[in-house]
Short mmCIF file of C-alpha atoms and ligand atoms in Angstrom, two decimals:
data_model
loop_
_atom_site.label_atom_id
_atom_site.label_comp_id
_atom_site.label_asym_id
_atom_site.label_seq_id
_atom_site.Cartn_x
_atom_site.Cartn_y
_atom_site.Cartn_z
CA MET X 25 1.67 31.09 -14.97
CA ILE X 26 -1.20 29.81 -17.09
CA GLU X 27 -3.22 32.97 -16.40
CA VAL X 28 -0.32 35.18 -17.61
CA THR X 29 0.08 33.01 -20.71
CA ARG X 30 -3.55 33.52 -21.58
CA ALA X 31 -3.34 37.33 -21.11
CA ASN X 32 -0.23 37.90 -23.19
CA PRO X 33 1.83 34.84 -24.05
CA ASP X 34 4.74 36.74 -25.66
CA SER X 35 5.39 38.94 -22.61
CA LEU X 36 6.53 35.81 -20.77
CA LEU X 37 9.45 35.26 -23.14
CA TYR X 38 11.28 38.25 -21.64
CA ILE X 39 11.08 37.04 -18.09
CA PHE X 40 11.10 33.27 -18.58
CA PRO X 41 12.80 31.75 -21.65
CA GLY X 42 11.18 28.37 -20.90
CA ALA X 43 7.86 29.93 -21.84
CA PHE X 44 8.99 29.69 -25.46
CA MET X 45 8.81 25.92 -25.06
CA ILE X 46 5.34 26.21 -23.54
CA LYS X 47 4.22 28.39 -26.44
CA ARG X 48 5.65 25.90 -28.94
CA ALA X 49 3.93 23.08 -27.13
CA HIS X 50 0.63 24.99 -27.35
CA THR X 51 1.16 25.49 -31.10
CA SER X 52 1.89 21.81 -31.73
CA LEU X 53 -1.06 20.74 -29.57
CA LEU X 54 -3.25 23.00 -31.69
CA SER X 55 -1.89 21.41 -34.92
CA LEU X 56 -2.55 17.96 -33.47
CA PHE X 57 -6.09 18.97 -32.60
CA ILE X 58 -6.67 20.15 -36.19
CA ILE X 59 -5.17 16.92 -37.61
CA CYS X 60 -7.48 14.92 -35.34
CA LEU X 61 -10.47 16.84 -36.67
CA LEU X 62 -9.41 16.20 -40.27
CA TYR X 63 -8.49 12.53 -39.73
CA PRO X 64 -10.68 11.13 -36.96
CA ALA X 65 -9.75 7.74 -35.44
CA PRO X 66 -11.65 4.84 -37.04
CA SER X 67 -14.95 4.22 -35.29
CA GLN X 68 -15.67 0.82 -33.71
CA SER X 69 -17.44 -0.36 -36.87
CA GLN X 70 -14.45 0.56 -39.08
CA GLN X 71 -11.95 -1.47 -37.04
CA PRO X 72 -11.15 -5.01 -38.27
CA ALA X 73 -13.42 -7.63 -36.69
CA GLN X 74 -11.89 -9.26 -33.59
CA ARG X 75 -11.21 -13.00 -33.78
CA LEU X 76 -14.01 -15.08 -32.26
CA VAL X 77 -13.13 -18.24 -30.32
CA ALA X 78 -15.42 -20.59 -28.37
CA VAL X 79 -14.09 -22.63 -25.43
CA LYS X 80 -16.18 -25.76 -24.72
CA ALA X 81 -15.83 -27.83 -21.55
CA ALA X 82 -17.81 -30.28 -19.41
CA ARG X 83 -18.05 -27.69 -16.62
CA ALA X 84 -17.25 -24.05 -15.87
CA LEU X 85 -17.41 -22.50 -12.41
CA ASP X 86 -19.57 -19.43 -11.87
CA THR X 87 -17.39 -17.97 -9.11
CA ARG X 88 -19.94 -15.32 -8.12
CA ALA X 89 -22.79 -17.77 -7.48
CA GLY X 90 -20.48 -20.63 -6.52
CA VAL X 91 -22.20 -23.07 -8.88
CA MET X 92 -21.05 -25.15 -11.84
CA ILE X 93 -22.36 -24.58 -15.35
CA SER X 94 -22.58 -27.92 -17.20
CA ASN X 95 -21.60 -28.21 -20.88
CA ALA X 96 -20.24 -24.70 -20.79
CA VAL X 97 -19.59 -22.64 -23.91
CA ILE X 98 -17.56 -19.46 -23.51
CA VAL X 99 -17.34 -17.23 -26.57
CA ILE X 100 -14.32 -14.92 -26.63
CA GLU X 101 -13.90 -11.86 -28.82
CA GLY X 102 -10.32 -10.57 -28.91
CA ASP X 103 -9.08 -10.44 -25.30
CA ARG X 104 -12.54 -10.40 -23.68
CA VAL X 105 -15.35 -12.80 -22.85
CA LYS X 106 -18.36 -12.15 -25.09
CA THR X 107 -20.85 -14.69 -23.74
CA ILE X 108 -21.00 -17.69 -21.41
CA GLY X 109 -23.78 -20.26 -21.28
CA ALA X 110 -24.75 -23.92 -21.00
CA ASN X 111 -25.18 -25.88 -24.24
CA ALA X 112 -25.04 -22.62 -26.21
CA ALA X 113 -25.03 -22.89 -30.02
CA ILE X 114 -21.72 -21.96 -31.66
CA PRO X 115 -21.93 -20.06 -34.99
CA ALA X 116 -20.09 -21.78 -37.88
CA GLU X 117 -17.43 -19.07 -38.32
CA VAL X 118 -16.22 -19.38 -34.71
CA GLU X 119 -13.02 -21.34 -33.97
CA VAL X 120 -13.71 -23.98 -31.28
CA ILE X 121 -11.33 -25.06 -28.50
CA ASP X 122 -12.84 -28.25 -27.09
CA LEU X 123 -11.51 -29.01 -23.58
CA GLY X 124 -13.63 -32.18 -23.30
CA SER X 125 -14.17 -33.39 -19.74
CA LYS X 126 -12.18 -30.58 -18.12
CA THR X 127 -13.45 -27.93 -15.70
CA VAL X 128 -12.89 -24.27 -16.62
CA LEU X 129 -12.43 -21.51 -14.04
CA PRO X 130 -11.50 -17.86 -14.27
CA GLY X 131 -7.73 -17.25 -14.03
CA LEU X 132 -6.65 -17.33 -10.38
CA ILE X 133 -5.43 -14.27 -8.45
CA ASP X 134 -2.64 -14.31 -5.85
CA CYS X 135 -2.71 -11.13 -3.75
CA HIS X 136 0.69 -11.65 -2.12
CA THR X 137 3.67 -12.60 -4.26
CA HIS X 138 7.33 -11.61 -4.44
CA LEU X 139 8.14 -12.65 -8.00
CA THR X 140 11.62 -11.12 -7.94
CA PHE X 141 12.75 -13.06 -4.85
CA GLU X 142 13.60 -16.75 -4.38
CA PRO X 143 13.71 -19.16 -1.40
CA SER X 144 17.50 -19.40 -1.86
CA GLN X 145 17.78 -15.68 -1.05
CA MET X 146 16.71 -15.65 2.60
CA GLY X 147 19.13 -14.00 5.00
CA TYR X 148 22.71 -13.10 4.03
CA SER X 149 22.57 -14.67 0.55
CA SER X 150 20.12 -11.90 -0.42
CA LEU X 151 22.91 -9.30 -0.12
CA GLY X 152 24.70 -10.61 -3.22
CA VAL X 153 21.72 -10.28 -5.55
CA SER X 154 21.64 -7.18 -7.76
CA VAL X 155 18.42 -5.47 -8.81
CA PRO X 156 18.92 -6.43 -12.51
CA ARG X 157 19.46 -10.05 -11.44
CA SER X 158 16.29 -9.98 -9.35
CA ALA X 159 14.33 -8.64 -12.34
CA LEU X 160 15.50 -11.61 -14.44
CA THR X 161 14.55 -13.95 -11.59
CA GLY X 162 11.16 -12.25 -11.74
CA ALA X 163 10.80 -13.01 -15.45
CA LYS X 164 11.33 -16.71 -14.74
CA ASN X 165 8.91 -16.71 -11.81
CA ALA X 166 6.27 -14.74 -13.72
CA ARG X 167 6.15 -17.57 -16.30
CA LEU X 168 6.00 -20.27 -13.59
CA THR X 169 3.19 -18.42 -11.81
CA LEU X 170 1.18 -17.95 -15.00
CA GLU X 171 1.59 -21.63 -15.93
CA ALA X 172 0.34 -22.56 -12.44
CA GLY X 173 -2.96 -20.86 -13.36
CA PHE X 174 -2.44 -17.45 -11.73
CA THR X 175 -3.23 -14.90 -14.43
CA THR X 176 -3.15 -11.94 -12.00
CA VAL X 177 -0.92 -11.23 -9.01
CA ARG X 178 -0.43 -8.40 -6.57
CA ASN X 179 3.32 -8.19 -5.98
CA VAL X 180 3.90 -6.65 -2.56
CA GLY X 181 7.57 -5.75 -2.16
CA ALA X 182 10.50 -5.77 -4.59
CA SER X 183 13.92 -4.10 -4.69
CA GLY X 184 14.68 -1.30 -7.11
CA TYR X 185 11.21 -1.31 -8.70
CA ALA X 186 12.07 -4.64 -10.38
CA ASP X 187 8.39 -5.62 -10.10
CA VAL X 188 7.31 -2.43 -11.87
CA ALA X 189 9.76 -3.19 -14.70
CA LEU X 190 8.50 -6.77 -14.84
CA ARG X 191 4.87 -5.58 -15.00
CA ASP X 192 5.72 -3.25 -17.87
CA ALA X 193 7.69 -5.93 -19.76
CA ILE X 194 4.76 -8.37 -19.45
CA ASN X 195 2.27 -5.70 -20.55
CA ALA X 196 4.49 -4.92 -23.56
CA GLY X 197 4.51 -8.64 -24.50
CA ASP X 198 8.28 -8.97 -23.97
CA VAL X 199 8.01 -11.83 -21.44
CA PRO X 200 5.11 -14.12 -20.45
CA GLY X 201 3.55 -13.58 -17.06
CA PRO X 202 0.44 -12.69 -15.10
CA ARG X 203 -1.13 -9.25 -14.95
CA ILE X 204 0.76 -7.53 -12.10
CA VAL X 205 -0.41 -5.01 -9.54
CA ALA X 206 3.01 -3.86 -8.32
CA SER X 207 4.07 -2.10 -5.12
CA GLY X 208 7.77 -1.35 -5.68
CA PRO X 209 9.66 -1.14 -2.35
CA ALA X 210 7.66 -1.64 0.85
CA LEU X 211 7.46 1.27 3.32
CA GLY X 212 8.72 0.62 6.84
CA ILE X 213 10.37 2.11 9.91
CA THR X 214 14.12 2.30 10.45
CA GLY X 215 15.22 -1.10 11.71
CA GLY X 216 11.85 -2.70 11.03
CA HIS X 217 10.82 -5.72 8.96
CA CYS X 218 10.89 -3.66 5.75
CA ASP X 219 14.38 -2.30 6.48
CA ASN X 220 17.48 -4.50 6.22
CA ASN X 221 19.25 -5.29 9.48
CA LEU X 222 21.80 -7.76 8.12
CA LEU X 223 24.73 -5.36 7.95
CA ALA X 224 26.94 -3.76 10.62
CA PRO X 225 26.53 -0.01 11.36
CA GLU X 226 29.61 0.99 9.35
CA PHE X 227 27.83 -0.05 6.14
CA ASN X 228 25.15 2.57 6.96
CA HIS X 229 22.57 0.68 4.90
CA PHE X 230 18.83 1.41 4.86
CA ASP X 231 16.32 -0.22 2.53
CA GLU X 232 14.84 2.09 -0.05
CA GLY X 233 11.33 2.02 1.47
CA VAL X 234 12.41 3.27 4.92
CA ALA X 235 10.57 6.41 6.06
CA ASP X 236 9.89 7.66 9.61
CA GLY X 237 7.44 10.30 10.77
CA VAL X 238 4.41 11.78 9.07
CA PRO X 239 6.13 14.13 6.55
CA SER X 240 8.59 11.40 5.51
CA VAL X 241 5.98 8.71 5.00
CA MET X 242 3.85 11.12 2.95
CA ARG X 243 6.85 11.89 0.76
CA LYS X 244 7.79 8.20 0.43
CA THR X 245 4.23 7.29 -0.58
CA ARG X 246 4.37 9.95 -3.30
CA GLU X 247 7.83 8.75 -4.34
CA VAL X 248 6.84 5.10 -4.87
CA ILE X 249 3.77 6.23 -6.82
CA LYS X 250 6.02 8.49 -8.91
CA TYR X 251 8.13 5.47 -9.88
CA GLY X 252 5.19 3.27 -10.81
CA ALA X 253 3.56 1.68 -7.73
CA ASP X 254 -0.03 0.53 -8.28
CA VAL X 255 -0.45 -0.34 -4.58
CA ILE X 256 1.36 0.75 -1.42
CA LYS X 257 2.85 -1.96 0.79
CA ILE X 258 3.72 -1.08 4.37
CA CYS X 259 5.09 -2.96 7.36
CA SER X 260 2.83 -2.44 10.34
CA THR X 261 4.58 -4.98 12.59
CA GLY X 262 7.83 -6.88 12.74
CA GLY X 263 8.27 -9.99 10.63
CA VAL X 264 9.47 -13.57 10.71
CA LEU X 265 12.16 -13.78 8.02
CA SER X 266 14.11 -10.71 9.16
CA LEU X 267 16.63 -10.00 11.93
CA GLY X 268 16.29 -7.72 14.94
CA ASP X 269 12.51 -7.31 14.94
CA ASP X 270 9.54 -8.91 16.68
CA PRO X 271 6.48 -10.05 14.70
CA LYS X 272 4.25 -9.28 17.72
CA ALA X 273 5.46 -5.67 18.06
CA SER X 274 3.76 -2.92 16.09
CA GLN X 275 6.09 -0.67 14.06
CA TYR X 276 4.39 2.24 12.30
CA THR X 277 2.28 4.46 14.57
CA LEU X 278 -1.40 5.08 13.90
CA GLU X 279 -0.58 8.65 12.78
CA GLU X 280 2.05 7.47 10.29
CA MET X 281 -0.26 4.82 8.80
CA LYS X 282 -3.17 7.29 8.61
CA ALA X 283 -0.92 9.66 6.65
CA ILE X 284 0.13 6.88 4.23
CA VAL X 285 -3.45 5.70 3.71
CA ALA X 286 -4.77 9.24 3.18
CA GLU X 287 -2.05 9.97 0.64
CA ALA X 288 -2.40 6.64 -1.17
CA HIS X 289 -6.19 6.75 -1.35
CA ARG X 290 -6.16 10.37 -2.52
CA LEU X 291 -3.84 9.30 -5.34
CA GLY X 292 -6.00 6.27 -6.20
CA ARG X 293 -3.86 3.52 -4.64
CA LYS X 294 -4.81 0.89 -2.08
CA VAL X 295 -2.66 -0.02 0.91
CA ALA X 296 -1.54 -3.52 1.95
CA ALA X 297 -0.20 -3.83 5.49
CA HIS X 298 2.14 -6.60 6.56
CA ALA X 299 0.92 -7.32 10.12
CA HIS X 300 1.41 -10.30 12.43
CA GLY X 301 0.78 -8.96 15.96
CA GLY X 302 -2.71 -8.12 17.16
CA ASP X 303 -1.96 -4.46 17.98
CA GLY X 304 -0.36 -3.82 14.61
CA ILE X 305 -3.33 -5.42 12.83
CA LYS X 306 -5.82 -3.23 14.70
CA LEU X 307 -3.84 0.00 14.24
CA ALA X 308 -3.55 -0.69 10.51
CA VAL X 309 -7.29 -1.40 10.21
CA LEU X 310 -8.11 1.80 12.13
CA ALA X 311 -5.76 3.72 9.84
CA GLY X 312 -7.87 2.49 6.91
CA VAL X 313 -5.60 0.02 5.09
CA ASP X 314 -7.29 -2.21 2.51
CA SER X 315 -5.72 -5.53 3.52
CA ILE X 316 -3.88 -7.18 6.36
CA GLU X 317 -1.15 -9.50 5.11
CA HIS X 318 -0.40 -12.68 7.15
CA GLY X 319 -2.47 -11.73 10.24
CA SER X 320 -0.81 -14.42 12.38
CA TYR X 321 -2.00 -13.16 15.78
CA ILE X 322 -5.45 -12.03 14.61
CA ASP X 323 -7.92 -12.05 17.52
CA ASP X 324 -11.70 -11.65 17.90
CA GLU X 325 -11.46 -7.87 18.30
CA ALA X 326 -9.39 -7.58 15.10
CA VAL X 327 -11.87 -9.75 13.18
CA LYS X 328 -14.74 -7.54 14.38
CA LEU X 329 -12.89 -4.39 13.28
CA MET X 330 -11.99 -5.89 9.91
CA LYS X 331 -15.59 -6.89 9.24
CA GLU X 332 -16.76 -3.38 10.18
CA HIS X 333 -14.16 -1.72 7.92
CA GLY X 334 -14.37 -4.27 5.09
CA THR X 335 -10.64 -4.96 5.45
CA TYR X 336 -9.44 -8.15 3.77
CA LEU X 337 -7.22 -10.70 5.45
CA VAL X 338 -4.61 -12.12 3.07
CA PRO X 339 -3.42 -15.23 4.90
CA THR X 340 -0.20 -16.81 3.65
CA LEU X 341 -0.22 -20.26 5.19
CA TYR X 342 1.14 -23.05 3.00
CA LEU X 343 4.60 -21.46 3.31
CA GLY X 344 4.78 -22.85 6.87
CA ASP X 345 4.78 -26.45 5.61
CA TRP X 346 7.41 -25.84 2.96
CA PHE X 347 9.67 -23.66 5.12
CA LEU X 348 9.76 -25.98 8.11
CA GLU X 349 10.68 -28.89 5.80
CA ASN X 350 13.38 -27.04 3.87
CA TYR X 351 15.00 -24.32 6.02
CA GLN X 352 18.04 -26.43 6.90
CA ARG X 353 19.30 -26.60 3.32
CA LEU X 354 18.64 -22.86 2.73
CA GLY X 355 21.09 -21.51 5.32
CA VAL X 356 18.48 -19.33 7.05
CA PRO X 357 19.90 -17.50 10.11
CA ALA X 358 18.92 -19.19 13.40
CA PRO X 359 16.85 -16.28 14.84
CA MET X 360 14.61 -16.36 11.76
CA VAL X 361 14.09 -20.11 12.09
CA ALA X 362 13.21 -19.70 15.77
CA LYS X 363 10.58 -17.06 14.92
CA ALA X 364 9.15 -19.25 12.12
CA LYS X 365 8.80 -22.24 14.44
CA GLU X 366 6.88 -20.11 16.94
CA VAL X 367 4.67 -18.04 14.62
CA MET X 368 3.66 -20.41 11.80
CA PRO X 369 1.70 -23.01 13.85
CA ILE X 370 0.00 -20.31 15.99
CA ALA X 371 -1.06 -18.45 12.83
CA ARG X 372 -3.05 -21.45 11.60
CA LYS X 373 -5.04 -21.70 14.84
CA ASN X 374 -5.82 -17.98 14.94
CA ILE X 375 -6.73 -17.79 11.27
CA ALA X 376 -9.03 -20.85 11.46
CA ARG X 377 -10.93 -18.97 14.18
CA ALA X 378 -11.05 -15.81 12.05
CA PHE X 379 -12.38 -17.84 9.08
CA ALA X 380 -15.16 -19.24 11.30
CA GLN X 381 -16.08 -15.69 12.35
CA GLY X 382 -16.43 -14.60 8.72
CA VAL X 383 -13.44 -12.31 8.23
CA PRO X 384 -13.24 -11.18 4.56
CA VAL X 385 -10.45 -13.21 2.92
CA ALA X 386 -8.46 -12.69 -0.26
CA PHE X 387 -6.01 -15.37 -1.38
CA GLY X 388 -2.27 -14.87 -0.89
CA THR X 389 0.79 -17.07 -0.74
CA ASP X 390 4.01 -15.09 -0.07
CA SER X 391 5.53 -17.16 -2.89
CA ALA X 392 9.30 -16.59 -2.74
CA VAL X 393 9.36 -18.08 0.77
CA TYR X 394 8.68 -21.27 -1.22
CA PRO X 395 9.21 -21.95 -4.93
CA HIS X 396 7.03 -19.99 -7.35
CA GLY X 397 4.48 -22.08 -9.19
CA LEU X 398 3.36 -23.98 -6.08
CA ASN X 399 0.86 -21.18 -5.27
CA GLY X 400 -2.12 -23.55 -5.71
CA ARG X 401 -1.12 -25.47 -2.57
CA GLU X 402 -2.59 -22.63 -0.48
CA PHE X 403 -6.17 -23.72 -1.32
CA ALA X 404 -5.94 -27.03 0.55
CA VAL X 405 -4.78 -25.22 3.71
CA TYR X 406 -7.84 -22.90 3.64
CA VAL X 407 -10.09 -25.95 3.29
CA LYS X 408 -8.26 -27.70 6.13
CA LEU X 409 -8.91 -24.60 8.29
CA GLY X 410 -12.66 -24.66 7.63
CA MET X 411 -13.54 -23.21 4.23
CA THR X 412 -15.49 -25.18 1.63
CA PRO X 413 -13.61 -25.67 -1.67
CA VAL X 414 -15.95 -23.13 -3.34
CA GLN X 415 -15.22 -20.56 -0.62
CA ALA X 416 -11.49 -21.16 -1.02
CA ILE X 417 -11.75 -20.67 -4.80
CA GLN X 418 -13.75 -17.47 -4.27
CA THR X 419 -10.88 -16.01 -2.20
CA ALA X 420 -8.65 -16.28 -5.32
CA THR X 421 -11.28 -15.02 -7.76
CA VAL X 422 -14.20 -12.76 -6.78
CA HIS X 423 -12.80 -11.59 -3.42
CA ALA X 424 -9.26 -11.08 -4.70
CA SER X 425 -10.53 -9.06 -7.67
CA LYS X 426 -12.46 -6.80 -5.27
CA LEU X 427 -9.39 -6.24 -3.10
CA LEU X 428 -7.41 -5.25 -6.18
CA GLY X 429 -10.20 -2.94 -7.36
CA TRP X 430 -10.23 -5.03 -10.56
CA ASP X 431 -13.63 -6.71 -10.21
CA ASP X 432 -14.64 -5.05 -13.49
CA ARG X 433 -12.04 -7.09 -15.42
CA VAL X 434 -10.98 -10.31 -13.63
CA GLY X 435 -12.24 -12.83 -11.03
CA SER X 436 -15.20 -14.32 -12.91
CA ILE X 437 -16.08 -15.50 -16.41
CA GLU X 438 -18.49 -12.79 -17.54
CA ALA X 439 -19.20 -10.75 -20.64
CA GLY X 440 -16.78 -7.83 -20.90
CA LYS X 441 -14.13 -9.25 -18.58
CA TYR X 442 -10.70 -10.43 -19.72
CA ALA X 443 -10.69 -13.90 -21.25
CA ASP X 444 -8.39 -15.17 -18.49
CA LEU X 445 -9.32 -18.84 -18.13
CA ILE X 446 -7.77 -22.00 -16.71
CA ALA X 447 -8.74 -25.66 -16.91
CA VAL X 448 -8.22 -28.64 -14.62
CA ASP X 449 -8.95 -32.34 -15.20
CA SER X 450 -11.79 -32.88 -12.72
CA ASP X 451 -14.01 -30.92 -10.35
CA PRO X 452 -12.04 -28.67 -7.91
CA THR X 453 -15.18 -28.03 -5.84
CA LYS X 454 -14.96 -31.72 -4.87
CA ASP X 455 -11.15 -31.90 -4.60
CA VAL X 456 -9.54 -28.48 -4.28
CA THR X 457 -6.05 -29.95 -4.81
CA GLU X 458 -6.99 -30.09 -8.51
CA LEU X 459 -5.88 -26.45 -8.52
CA GLU X 460 -2.32 -27.65 -7.85
CA ARG X 461 -2.44 -29.33 -11.31
CA VAL X 462 -3.67 -26.66 -13.72
CA LYS X 463 -3.47 -28.13 -17.24
CA TRP X 464 -4.44 -25.27 -19.55
CA VAL X 465 -4.13 -21.49 -19.23
CA MET X 466 -5.48 -18.66 -21.37
CA LYS X 467 -4.68 -14.99 -20.69
CA GLY X 468 -6.50 -12.26 -22.60
CA GLY X 469 -7.73 -14.76 -25.19
CA ILE X 470 -4.23 -16.16 -25.85
CA ILE X 471 -3.37 -19.74 -24.83
CA MET X 472 -0.34 -19.61 -22.51
CA LYS X 473 -0.23 -23.31 -21.53
CA LYS X 474 -1.71 -26.36 -23.23
ZN1 ZN K 501 5.50 -11.07 1.76
#
């Protein structure tokens, strides 16, 4: 079509009236090009100077090196960090935010949230929640998550693209919240963890991410990208908080997952695989996924494969404590409770072993299984299972930013990165539970909590 247009544009009008539109579009593009030549955009030097702010604090954590910088001074220009140093001089014209004895860290990153879901919506109660209602729930939870110190999240699974809408509303400044890497609906097999098995056959209900077989999963991957997914979430095994499936059993085949990964990677998206059982973990890693979510039955062979492939484990562990204390008042169906009681304690043992063997880890919580805003409680579990506090903090900063493919903009306080900063009262490398009490939050140079 383009070749014909070039040869003789008007001849097309006789055989294809739509070509008139193309021709008009060409004409207006040409006018725009001429206008741009006549009125070029202002150069960097012509733009108004960005506001300069200096944040001073007793300490700031260098998350790359894992060391504290004493008497830290962070100069921010607009939404980015300009410089960071110890005892650095602050020019007179710069506005100073003095955080006194506090410790500053880069904004935290949670790689596994469900902002549009709530703990009260497990099981049958979820069926009465509309997509618009879940989006509004997401707006509330986005604020709670941001105020807890998480300035970036990867949201892996939402109904009706509510997470995509939430991401766009936050980016437009309509509602406060973290930067969101959104998946839209999770892909899964018919009857699997990412389908919905709560209804009888006569309702003929399938979740929107269901796709079976190589051509269907390719199409579904393209579809979720079409509607705004930044990352592809898939269900490689059964799950805990779902009916009619087994967390130990693998669901997608290797061929199906290879097709999803090839399609996603070709289109510039990473793939996060929900996987509990050992076989499902290994198949997903061999298919080339970028992260294994939960990883409850991870074994030595899986750890070896993940290290070879550079696949991140995103453990979601604190949820076990909260769920087992609260499930009775939530009305969770009995088969889900039985699975939780079996899987959650085993997961901790297996994951402690995987930590000791050096599996790459990026921080995740599965917030929605417990109330949003308690995300920081995950750190203490990682430390209990063998990490040092610095290692635990690195999972939610440098490692998480790498998993997201955002290590050029978040995860450390460095020149050129977003001025996403948090502050806590004392030193979280001595007591990691400090991160459960984040006192001050800045996102893109704007104070969001003080
Ligand atoms: Zn999840």
